[in-house]
Short mmCIF file of C-alpha atoms in Angstrom, two decimals:
data_model
loop_
_atom_site.label_atom_id
_atom_site.label_comp_id
_atom_site.label_asym_id
_atom_site.label_seq_id
_atom_site.Cartn_x
_atom_site.Cartn_y
_atom_site.Cartn_z
CA MET Y 650 93.05 193.89 44.94
CA PRO Y 651 93.99 194.48 48.60
CA LEU Y 652 97.24 196.23 49.39
CA PRO Y 653 100.02 194.06 50.87
CA GLU Y 654 100.28 194.35 54.64
CA SER Y 655 103.48 195.78 56.06
CA SER Y 656 105.22 193.70 58.71
CA PRO Y 657 106.20 195.30 62.05
CA ASN Y 658 109.46 193.32 61.84
CA VAL Y 659 110.54 194.85 58.50
CA TRP Y 660 112.08 198.31 57.99
CA HIS Y 661 112.15 199.67 54.42
CA HIS Y 662 114.11 202.48 52.81
CA LYS Y 663 114.03 203.31 49.09
CA THR Y 664 115.96 205.82 47.00
CA GLY Y 665 115.78 206.71 43.32
CA GLY Y 666 112.87 207.40 41.03
CA GLY Y 667 110.57 210.39 41.11
CA ALA Y 668 112.08 213.86 40.94
CA VAL Y 669 115.58 212.52 41.73
CA SER Y 670 115.69 210.61 38.43
CA LEU Y 671 115.25 213.85 36.45
CA PHE Y 672 118.82 214.84 37.37
CA GLY Y 673 120.07 211.99 35.18
CA LEU Y 674 118.00 212.95 32.15
CA PRO Y 675 120.41 215.64 30.76
CA PHE Y 676 123.41 213.29 31.09
CA PHE Y 677 121.52 210.48 29.39
CA LEU Y 678 120.35 212.66 26.48
CA VAL Y 679 123.82 214.14 25.94
CA GLY Y 680 125.37 210.68 25.89
CA VAL Y 681 122.85 209.32 23.41
CA GLY Y 682 123.24 212.43 21.25
CA VAL Y 683 127.03 212.07 21.08
CA ILE Y 684 126.77 208.38 20.15
CA VAL Y 685 124.22 209.13 17.41
CA LEU Y 686 126.37 211.99 16.09
CA ALA Y 687 129.30 209.62 15.69
CA PHE Y 688 127.24 207.56 13.21
CA ILE Y 689 125.97 210.50 11.14
CA PRO Y 690 128.11 211.29 8.06
CA GLN Y 691 129.56 214.76 7.73
CA GLU Y 692 127.52 215.38 4.58
CA VAL Y 693 124.30 214.88 6.54
CA SER Y 694 125.20 216.60 9.82
CA GLY Y 695 126.90 219.60 8.20
CA VAL Y 696 129.61 219.67 10.90
CA ASP Y 697 132.98 217.99 11.30
CA HIS Y 698 132.57 214.26 11.67
CA LEU Y 699 133.01 212.95 15.23
CA PRO Y 700 135.39 209.95 15.19
CA PHE Y 701 134.06 206.69 16.62
CA TYR Y 702 137.00 206.37 19.03
CA VAL Y 703 135.97 209.71 20.57
CA GLY Y 704 132.18 209.67 20.28
CA LEU Y 705 131.51 206.14 21.50
CA PRO Y 706 133.54 206.18 24.78
CA PHE Y 707 132.53 209.76 25.61
CA GLY Y 708 128.86 209.09 24.86
CA ALA Y 709 128.90 205.76 26.71
CA ILE Y 710 130.17 207.42 29.91
CA PHE Y 711 127.42 210.05 29.90
CA THR Y 712 124.76 207.50 28.94
CA THR Y 713 125.82 205.11 31.72
CA VAL Y 714 125.91 207.80 34.42
CA GLY Y 715 122.65 209.37 33.28
CA GLY Y 716 120.94 206.01 32.89
CA ALA Y 717 122.01 204.91 36.38
CA ILE Y 718 120.45 208.04 37.90
CA LEU Y 719 117.41 208.00 35.62
CA PHE Y 720 116.53 204.30 35.90
CA GLY Y 721 118.42 203.27 39.05
CA ARG Y 722 116.67 202.33 42.27
CA MET Y 723 117.98 201.21 45.66
CA GLU Y 724 115.93 199.34 48.25
CA LEU Y 725 117.08 198.53 51.78
CA ILE Y 726 115.18 195.87 53.72
CA ILE Y 727 115.99 195.17 57.38
CA ASP Y 728 114.16 192.14 58.77
CA ARG Y 729 114.32 191.67 62.56
CA SER Y 730 112.65 188.26 62.48
CA GLU Y 731 115.16 186.87 59.96
CA GLY Y 732 118.09 188.88 61.33
CA THR Y 733 119.09 190.07 57.87
CA ILE Y 734 119.87 193.26 55.97
CA ILE Y 735 119.30 193.12 52.23
CA LYS Y 736 120.34 195.94 49.91
CA ASP Y 737 119.10 195.77 46.31
CA TRP Y 738 120.32 197.87 43.39
CA LYS Y 739 117.86 197.80 40.49
CA LEU Y 740 117.35 199.18 37.02
CA LEU Y 741 113.64 199.96 37.21
CA SER Y 742 112.29 196.66 38.61
CA LYS Y 743 115.16 194.33 37.62
CA THR Y 744 117.76 193.56 40.30
CA VAL Y 745 121.33 194.01 39.04
CA TYR Y 746 123.16 193.55 42.35
CA GLU Y 747 122.19 192.41 45.85
CA GLN Y 748 124.09 192.63 49.12
CA SER Y 749 123.08 190.58 52.15
CA ARG Y 750 124.38 191.01 55.71
CA GLU Y 751 123.45 189.71 59.16
CA LEU Y 752 122.06 192.05 61.82
CA LYS Y 753 124.23 190.52 64.54
CA GLU Y 754 127.30 192.11 62.89
CA PHE Y 755 126.18 195.58 64.01
CA ASP Y 756 125.78 197.14 67.45
CA ARG Y 757 125.41 200.90 66.80
CA ILE Y 758 124.15 203.55 64.40
CA ARG Y 759 126.48 206.35 63.33
CA LEU Y 760 125.04 209.77 62.44
CA ASN Y 761 127.57 212.19 60.99
CA SER Y 762 127.96 215.16 58.67
CA LYS Y 763 130.29 215.48 55.69
CA ILE Y 764 131.02 218.20 53.16
CA ARG Y 765 130.87 217.12 49.53
CA LEU Y 766 132.85 219.18 47.03
CA SER Y 767 131.84 219.65 43.42
CA LYS Y 768 133.52 221.70 40.69
CA ASN Y 769 131.89 225.00 41.55
CA SER Y 770 130.26 224.50 44.95
CA SER Y 771 130.04 222.41 48.09
CA TYR Y 772 127.19 220.96 50.11
CA THR Y 773 126.68 219.05 53.34
CA VAL Y 774 125.25 215.55 53.61
CA TYR Y 775 124.29 213.62 56.75
CA PRO Y 776 125.33 209.96 56.40
CA ILE Y 777 123.67 207.27 58.48
CA ARG Y 778 125.67 204.06 58.92
CA LEU Y 779 125.25 200.75 60.70
CA GLU Y 780 128.53 199.87 62.41
CA GLY Y 781 130.00 197.00 64.38
CA ASP Y 782 133.44 196.10 65.71
CA GLY Y 783 135.33 194.20 63.02
CA ALA Y 784 132.49 194.56 60.51
CA GLU Y 785 132.38 196.67 57.38
CA ALA Y 786 129.90 199.51 57.91
CA ILE Y 787 126.77 199.54 55.77
CA SER Y 788 125.33 202.81 54.47
CA ILE Y 789 121.68 203.56 55.16
CA SER Y 790 121.33 206.99 53.54
CA GLU Y 791 123.10 210.31 52.85
CA GLY Y 792 120.42 212.99 52.82
CA ARG Y 793 120.99 216.74 52.77
CA ALA Y 794 118.35 217.60 55.39
CA LYS Y 795 119.71 217.39 58.94
CA ASN Y 796 116.33 217.04 60.68
CA LYS Y 797 115.21 214.28 58.31
CA ALA Y 798 118.50 212.42 58.83
CA ARG Y 799 118.16 212.67 62.61
CA ALA Y 800 114.54 211.47 62.47
CA GLN Y 801 115.50 208.55 60.24
CA ALA Y 802 118.38 207.56 62.52
CA GLU Y 803 116.06 207.68 65.55
CA SER Y 804 113.45 205.60 63.74
CA LEU Y 805 116.05 202.96 62.88
CA ALA Y 806 117.52 203.03 66.40
CA THR Y 807 114.08 202.46 67.93
CA PHE Y 808 113.37 199.64 65.46
CA LEU Y 809 116.67 197.85 66.13
CA SER Y 810 117.08 198.89 69.81
CA LEU Y 811 120.59 200.16 69.04
CA PRO Y 812 122.28 203.32 70.35
CA ILE Y 813 122.98 206.30 68.09
CA HIS Y 814 126.53 207.67 68.00
CA ASP Y 815 125.61 211.22 67.08
CA LYS Y 816 128.48 213.42 65.85
CA LEU Y 817 126.46 216.30 64.38
CA SER Y 818 127.59 218.67 67.13
CA GLY Y 819 131.30 217.88 66.62
CA SER Y 820 131.89 215.44 69.48
CA VAL Y 821 130.35 211.97 69.69
CA ARG Y 822 127.19 211.83 71.77
CA ILE Y 823 125.78 208.38 72.53
CA ARG Y 824 121.99 208.30 72.66
CA ASP Y 825 120.33 205.08 73.83
CA ALA Y 826 117.31 203.85 71.90
CA ASP Y 827 115.05 203.67 75.00
CA THR Y 828 115.54 207.39 75.75
CA LEU Y 829 114.76 208.78 72.27
CA GLY Y 830 111.07 209.27 73.05
CA GLN Y 831 111.64 211.02 76.38
CA SER Y 832 111.26 214.74 76.90
CA ILE Y 833 114.17 216.84 78.21
CA ARG Y 834 112.54 216.92 81.65
CA GLU Y 835 112.17 213.13 81.72
CA LYS Y 836 115.80 212.69 80.67
CA PHE Y 837 117.01 214.93 83.51
CA GLN Y 838 114.77 213.17 86.02
CA SER Y 839 116.00 209.73 84.97
CA GLY Y 840 119.63 210.85 85.02
CA THR Y 841 120.31 210.18 81.34
CA GLU Y 842 120.94 213.91 80.84
CA SER Y 843 122.81 216.26 83.15
CA ASN Y 844 123.99 219.82 83.07
CA ALA Y 845 126.58 221.16 85.50
CA ILE Y 846 125.62 224.39 87.26
CA PRO Y 847 128.32 227.00 86.46
CA ASP Y 848 130.01 229.10 89.12
CA PRO Y 849 128.03 232.28 89.93
CA PRO Y 850 129.38 235.59 88.58
CA ALA Y 851 131.27 237.93 90.88
CA ARG Y 852 129.13 240.25 93.06
CA MET Y 853 125.92 238.44 92.15
CA LYS Y 854 123.11 239.70 94.39
CA SER Y 855 120.60 236.96 93.58
CA ARG Y 856 120.69 233.73 95.56
CA VAL Y 857 120.64 230.34 93.81
CA ASP Y 858 119.30 227.30 95.66
CA TYR Y 859 119.85 223.91 93.97
CA ASP Y 860 119.12 220.59 95.70
CA GLY Y 861 119.96 218.26 92.80
CA ASN Y 862 116.41 218.11 91.45
CA SER Y 863 115.15 221.69 91.38
CA LEU Y 864 116.76 225.09 91.06
CA GLN Y 865 115.43 228.34 92.50
CA VAL Y 866 116.75 231.86 91.98
CA GLN Y 867 115.90 234.35 94.75
CA ILE Y 868 116.01 237.86 93.30
CA PRO Y 869 116.39 240.68 95.83
CA PRO Y 870 113.82 243.52 95.72
CA PRO Y 871 114.73 246.69 93.76
CA GLY Y 872 116.46 249.59 95.55
#
């Protein structure tokens, strides 16, 4: 059977499944174990009986969280031809919730960094969001790899022809979609990038010649 052809007007992003789902396995097994233990009589288990009002809620929480990670999937579909953004949350292949938005609500892509705190440690994630004035932002991803997040944001910006509001360096830097594929030299030549020449240091013996396009440093001979 031939593979389905991908459309140039559709941008896909999927999360869940694979190695990520294994993180939910311990939670799921603990939850199931606690629920089962609540039904086993003390004479059989050999330990103090776990009351139903403790075992069932406690086990259900762990089972739900673990099951969501273990079996949960998220698929994001952006269709330029239809002008829609569809976000599906699934348990395996069955859709449990779907969110639909219109592309015209958004006019920029936000790339940021945030520190997530856990009980014993912290880690940094790099959220990518679609934003628009007066519209609720929609999350694209929150990966832990900075380079992958930047590459994904650039891919989406090129696909949608939207600017990136990049805040990874601390201050917001707006990067237009049509300049993402340019080299540093091309950006300087086109004027999309600039760098002010600092004042020379005191008693500098070399001579700096700068005409706006090229810079030359004349170094005096030794002695």
